[in-house]
């Protein structure tokens, strides 16, 4: 008896949730889910190693043995593209989640604080960070923390939180003027309780919606940084890095840059579709 | 009820529904009848969910932007059926033949433009006049709605005016084209009671002066009673009682009308509970079968549940949807 | 005979500075005894809501003080406001049913939270008590499980009342609780407030612009205009022999009392 209901929960409920999604989100997922799956399956089952050079004939065009061809170091582009998918999506997820959590929390706090000076001071910091040219700040942080995944994540977290904070603060200001917020004061609720149960739940949905579209942005940032050489280090496969490496061969071995570029675009579109669909649903 | 003159507006069995995703229709107004005579004032009374607001919107042709459609019935004005009219036809009528005073004056006046600009616009839309004539007419209209220091108010903006003043400006704008019928949708709900009194008085006086007909929509029977001659009481999309207020006021013949009256604080006996109507009004899409008031009705009987909401029947000098109206005694 | 439960003395609330300052409330003094229903009536801009919010410590007075059982708990210039230990004593029901409940909490959760905090019981007991309290307000268990957006205005107000009663207060400030709901819901809510005021011996301060409601519910009334109290006294006396011209104006403006004008005769 218990086993069948567990199966119900694991299988039936997610499918029911999927059925509730509108066509946009469904297309988006139809695109993303295969990429995520292939991202884990392909590197696991491919006979080729994504990083070791010299195992194959370099600059081979796509054929049945190498579906996406090989790059200048003889590596299989197909396995590299999907190994990169894993890395890029994970980094992008962390690169959104970190700023989202930190920024939303800070925004919620300063939006409902009693002390106008606190709110004012933080807003100066937030506006300053948001105003700074993103590339400059990011490169500076990467220079400090070193390149590679930790540098990228540090750069994203230290800068992007400010956008979420601004969004959350705007929502929190509205919450702070609502009667149910005043009620918590009359009811003598403690500040942590009010923040956790009354402010944050009413504030996070905008951040979440923004986060989904931010996901696309972050993927592009990671690719861009790696393209510039400030992101992941070779031989780690990463879409931006692959596109950068493939630049030199665009006319001769186009597949080296084009396939990761395609994968990047398709992923970005997929996320955008899911984000749009969810946003539309939350609006109803 | 035989009318000796052609009524100005005749609403026959009008039904309106919201269009839901998937092509579903959610009824909100169900076979409502309303006959507005020339130079007569009608009230439409109902609480939230009664359909009175959508009825209003149907009569000024703004259903589409609210996602609703007419699903049955006719709206006859000068021989034309407005229920089937398209936007082009409505544009000739809306504002010019049928004027509209909304509930929220703050949302209806452009905060950036001066009062004069908006009045002049209302005047010029009604007919071609020179700029100077339009401005003179704007001033005249403000004086007509009894705004003190009208010249000064012309230059002001909506947020600089009090609620009562804003409502007067809105009325002035609505009167500019000299409509034959004015529909006022809860025009005093947002106003203080002292101001409400004056605005209702103004509406009544202006109406008589111009020989305009009036449809006044309100949740408050007393407000309608102050200005109107006839009333339609709405509940859950249907009209449950309709007729002359002289008849209905002292002796309501539908349990809902009666319940509305006796649940007022003024009808309360000191020290006793108010006669509240039990239960809740049904929400859209959850209308009970048979008489819609049946679940909450103090005189409900077994045969109160025929197929569908009972139609209005003529009884004791007014129309009522209660098939047991004869059992109701004077309250 | 003990003194008033809750009292406002010479309260002034000033917004803005210098020449732009407005006194929302000026030198207002009111009091409410235990087991008494007192009304504050006035139109918009009269300051009645601001005064109510000073009493529950939502607005700081510029001058004057609020006393609880004769002890000053709020005075101009003090930063602390109500001592947290006394917070349970004075609770409030707000006017707007659409913003007075947390949209992310189910009805029973709003009430259970207050019970948990003030009655210091575990979550499960709090839930049971919350459902019980809501039931006594006419909210079924099914309705209690809903989010505010799935409840009608009248139902939301009743949930608000339940939440306000959860700390078992001695005084209840009701800020126009019936102004934004339908007439049939209004009748229910008024009956409910009357009942709980009597049952619990509450000091009820009822703010309204509706004279009929004030007359029905309260035994004493304060009339406010432009921030000042212009008249006060036993409700019946004020209604039948108003002394201040503004009170008379208010009474004359109530629908039903006014001179009614009609058009031509009945069309047969």
Coordinates of C-alpha atoms in Angstrom, one line a residue, chain B residues 29-212:
Chain B
X29 CA -25.9 38.4 -16.0
X30 CA -28.9 36.2 -16.6
X31 CA -31.9 37.3 -18.5
X32 CA -32.3 40.8 -17.0
X33 CA -35.0 43.1 -18.1
X34 CA -35.0 46.8 -17.8
X35 CA -37.2 49.4 -19.4
X36 CA -36.0 53.0 -19.0
X37 CA -38.5 55.6 -19.9
X38 CA -37.8 59.1 -21.2
X39 CA -37.1 61.4 -18.2
X40 CA -37.2 58.6 -15.7
X41 CA -34.7 57.5 -13.1
X42 CA -34.0 53.8 -12.6
X43 CA -31.9 52.3 -9.9
X44 CA -30.1 49.0 -10.1
X45 CA -29.3 47.6 -6.6
X46 CA -27.1 44.6 -5.9
X47 CA -24.2 43.5 -3.8
X48 CA -20.9 42.3 -5.2
X49 CA -21.3 39.3 -7.4
X50 CA -24.9 40.4 -8.4
X51 CA -23.8 41.3 -11.9
X52 CA -24.8 44.9 -11.7
X53 CA -21.4 46.2 -12.7
X54 CA -21.3 44.0 -15.8
X55 CA -24.8 45.1 -16.6
X56 CA -23.5 48.7 -16.5
X57 CA -20.6 47.8 -18.8
X58 CA -22.9 46.1 -21.2
X59 CA -25.0 49.2 -21.4
X60 CA -22.0 51.3 -22.4
X61 CA -20.5 48.7 -24.6
X62 CA -17.2 48.1 -22.9
X63 CA -17.6 44.3 -22.4
X64 CA -14.8 43.3 -24.7
X65 CA -12.1 44.9 -22.7
X66 CA -13.3 43.0 -19.7
X67 CA -13.4 39.7 -21.4
X68 CA -17.1 39.3 -21.6
X69 CA -19.8 38.9 -24.3
X70 CA -23.5 39.2 -24.6
X71 CA -24.9 35.7 -24.8
X72 CA -28.5 36.5 -25.2
X73 CA -31.2 39.2 -25.3
X74 CA -31.5 42.6 -26.8
X75 CA -30.7 46.2 -25.9
X76 CA -33.0 48.4 -27.9
X77 CA -32.3 52.1 -28.3
X78 CA -34.0 54.0 -31.1
X79 CA -34.8 50.7 -32.8
X80 CA -31.2 49.6 -32.9
X81 CA -30.1 46.5 -31.0
X82 CA -27.0 47.5 -29.1
X83 CA -26.3 44.0 -27.9
X84 CA -25.1 43.1 -31.3
X85 CA -23.4 46.5 -32.1
X86 CA -19.8 46.6 -32.9
X87 CA -17.3 49.1 -31.6
X88 CA -17.9 51.5 -34.4
X89 CA -21.6 51.7 -33.6
X90 CA -20.9 52.0 -29.9
X91 CA -18.5 54.9 -30.4
X92 CA -21.3 57.0 -31.8
X93 CA -23.4 56.2 -28.8
X94 CA -21.1 55.9 -25.9
X95 CA -20.7 59.3 -24.2
X96 CA -23.1 61.0 -26.7
X97 CA -26.4 59.3 -26.3
X98 CA -25.5 57.2 -23.3
X99 CA -23.3 59.1 -20.8
X100 CA -21.3 57.4 -18.0
X101 CA -20.3 58.5 -14.6
X102 CA -17.9 55.9 -13.1
X103 CA -17.2 55.1 -9.5
X104 CA -13.6 56.1 -9.3
X105 CA -13.1 59.7 -10.3
X106 CA -9.4 59.5 -9.6
X107 CA -8.9 56.8 -12.2
X108 CA -11.1 58.5 -14.8
X109 CA -9.4 61.9 -14.8
X110 CA -6.1 62.4 -16.4
X111 CA -3.8 63.6 -13.6
X112 CA -1.5 65.4 -16.0
X113 CA -4.1 67.5 -17.8
X114 CA -6.0 70.4 -16.4
X115 CA -9.7 70.2 -15.7
X116 CA -10.3 72.7 -18.5
X117 CA -8.5 70.6 -21.1
X118 CA -10.5 67.5 -20.3
X119 CA -13.8 69.4 -20.3
X120 CA -13.0 71.0 -23.5
X121 CA -12.2 67.6 -25.0
X122 CA -15.5 66.3 -23.8
X123 CA -17.2 69.3 -25.3
X124 CA -15.5 69.1 -28.7
X125 CA -16.0 65.4 -29.0
X126 CA -19.7 66.0 -28.7
X127 CA -19.7 68.4 -31.7
X128 CA -17.5 70.9 -33.5
X129 CA -17.1 74.2 -31.7
X130 CA -14.5 76.8 -31.7
X131 CA -11.9 76.8 -29.0
X132 CA -13.3 79.8 -27.4
X133 CA -16.8 78.5 -27.4
X134 CA -15.6 75.2 -26.0
X135 CA -13.8 76.9 -23.1
X136 CA -16.9 79.0 -22.4
X137 CA -19.0 75.8 -22.4
X138 CA -16.5 74.2 -20.0
X139 CA -17.0 77.0 -17.5
X140 CA -20.7 76.7 -17.9
X141 CA -20.6 73.0 -17.2
X142 CA -18.6 73.5 -14.1
X143 CA -21.1 76.0 -12.8
X144 CA -23.9 73.7 -13.7
X145 CA -22.4 71.0 -11.4
X146 CA -22.2 73.7 -8.7
X147 CA -18.4 73.8 -8.3
X148 CA -17.5 76.8 -6.3
X149 CA -14.8 79.1 -7.8
X150 CA -15.2 77.4 -11.1
X151 CA -12.7 79.6 -12.9
X152 CA -10.0 78.6 -10.5
X153 CA -10.9 74.9 -10.7
X154 CA -10.5 75.0 -14.5
X155 CA -6.8 75.4 -14.2
X156 CA -6.4 72.7 -11.5
X157 CA -5.5 69.1 -11.9
X158 CA -7.4 66.1 -10.5
X159 CA -5.2 65.4 -7.5
X160 CA -5.6 69.0 -6.3
X161 CA -9.4 68.5 -6.0
X162 CA -11.3 66.7 -3.2
X163 CA -13.3 63.6 -4.0
X164 CA -16.6 65.4 -4.2
X165 CA -15.1 68.1 -6.6
X166 CA -13.6 65.4 -8.8
X167 CA -16.9 63.6 -9.0
X168 CA -18.6 66.9 -10.0
X169 CA -16.0 67.4 -12.8
X170 CA -16.7 63.8 -14.0
X171 CA -20.4 64.6 -14.1
X172 CA -19.7 67.7 -16.0
X173 CA -17.6 65.8 -18.6
X174 CA -20.4 63.3 -18.9
X175 CA -23.0 66.0 -19.4
X176 CA -21.0 67.8 -22.1
X177 CA -22.6 66.0 -25.0
X178 CA -26.1 66.3 -23.4
X179 CA -26.7 62.5 -23.4
X180 CA -30.3 61.3 -23.3
X181 CA -29.4 58.6 -20.8
X182 CA -26.9 58.9 -18.0
X183 CA -25.5 55.7 -16.3
X184 CA -24.0 56.4 -13.0
X185 CA -22.1 53.4 -11.6
X186 CA -21.9 53.8 -7.8
X187 CA -21.0 57.5 -8.2
X188 CA -21.0 58.2 -4.5
X189 CA -19.6 55.0 -3.0
X190 CA -16.2 56.5 -2.4
X191 CA -17.5 59.7 -1.0
X192 CA -18.2 60.9 2.5
X193 CA -21.8 61.0 3.5
X194 CA -22.1 64.8 3.6
X195 CA -20.7 65.0 0.1
X196 CA -22.7 62.0 -1.1
X197 CA -25.9 63.8 -0.2
X198 CA -25.0 66.8 -2.3
X199 CA -23.8 64.8 -5.3
X200 CA -27.0 62.8 -5.3
X201 CA -29.0 65.9 -5.1
X202 CA -27.0 67.3 -8.0
X203 CA -27.6 64.3 -10.1
X204 CA -31.3 64.4 -9.5
X205 CA -31.5 68.1 -10.2
X206 CA -29.5 68.0 -13.4
X207 CA -31.4 65.0 -14.6
X208 CA -34.7 66.8 -14.3
X209 CA -33.3 70.0 -15.8
X210 CA -32.2 68.2 -18.9
X211 CA -35.0 65.7 -19.1
X212 CA -32.3 63.1 -19.1

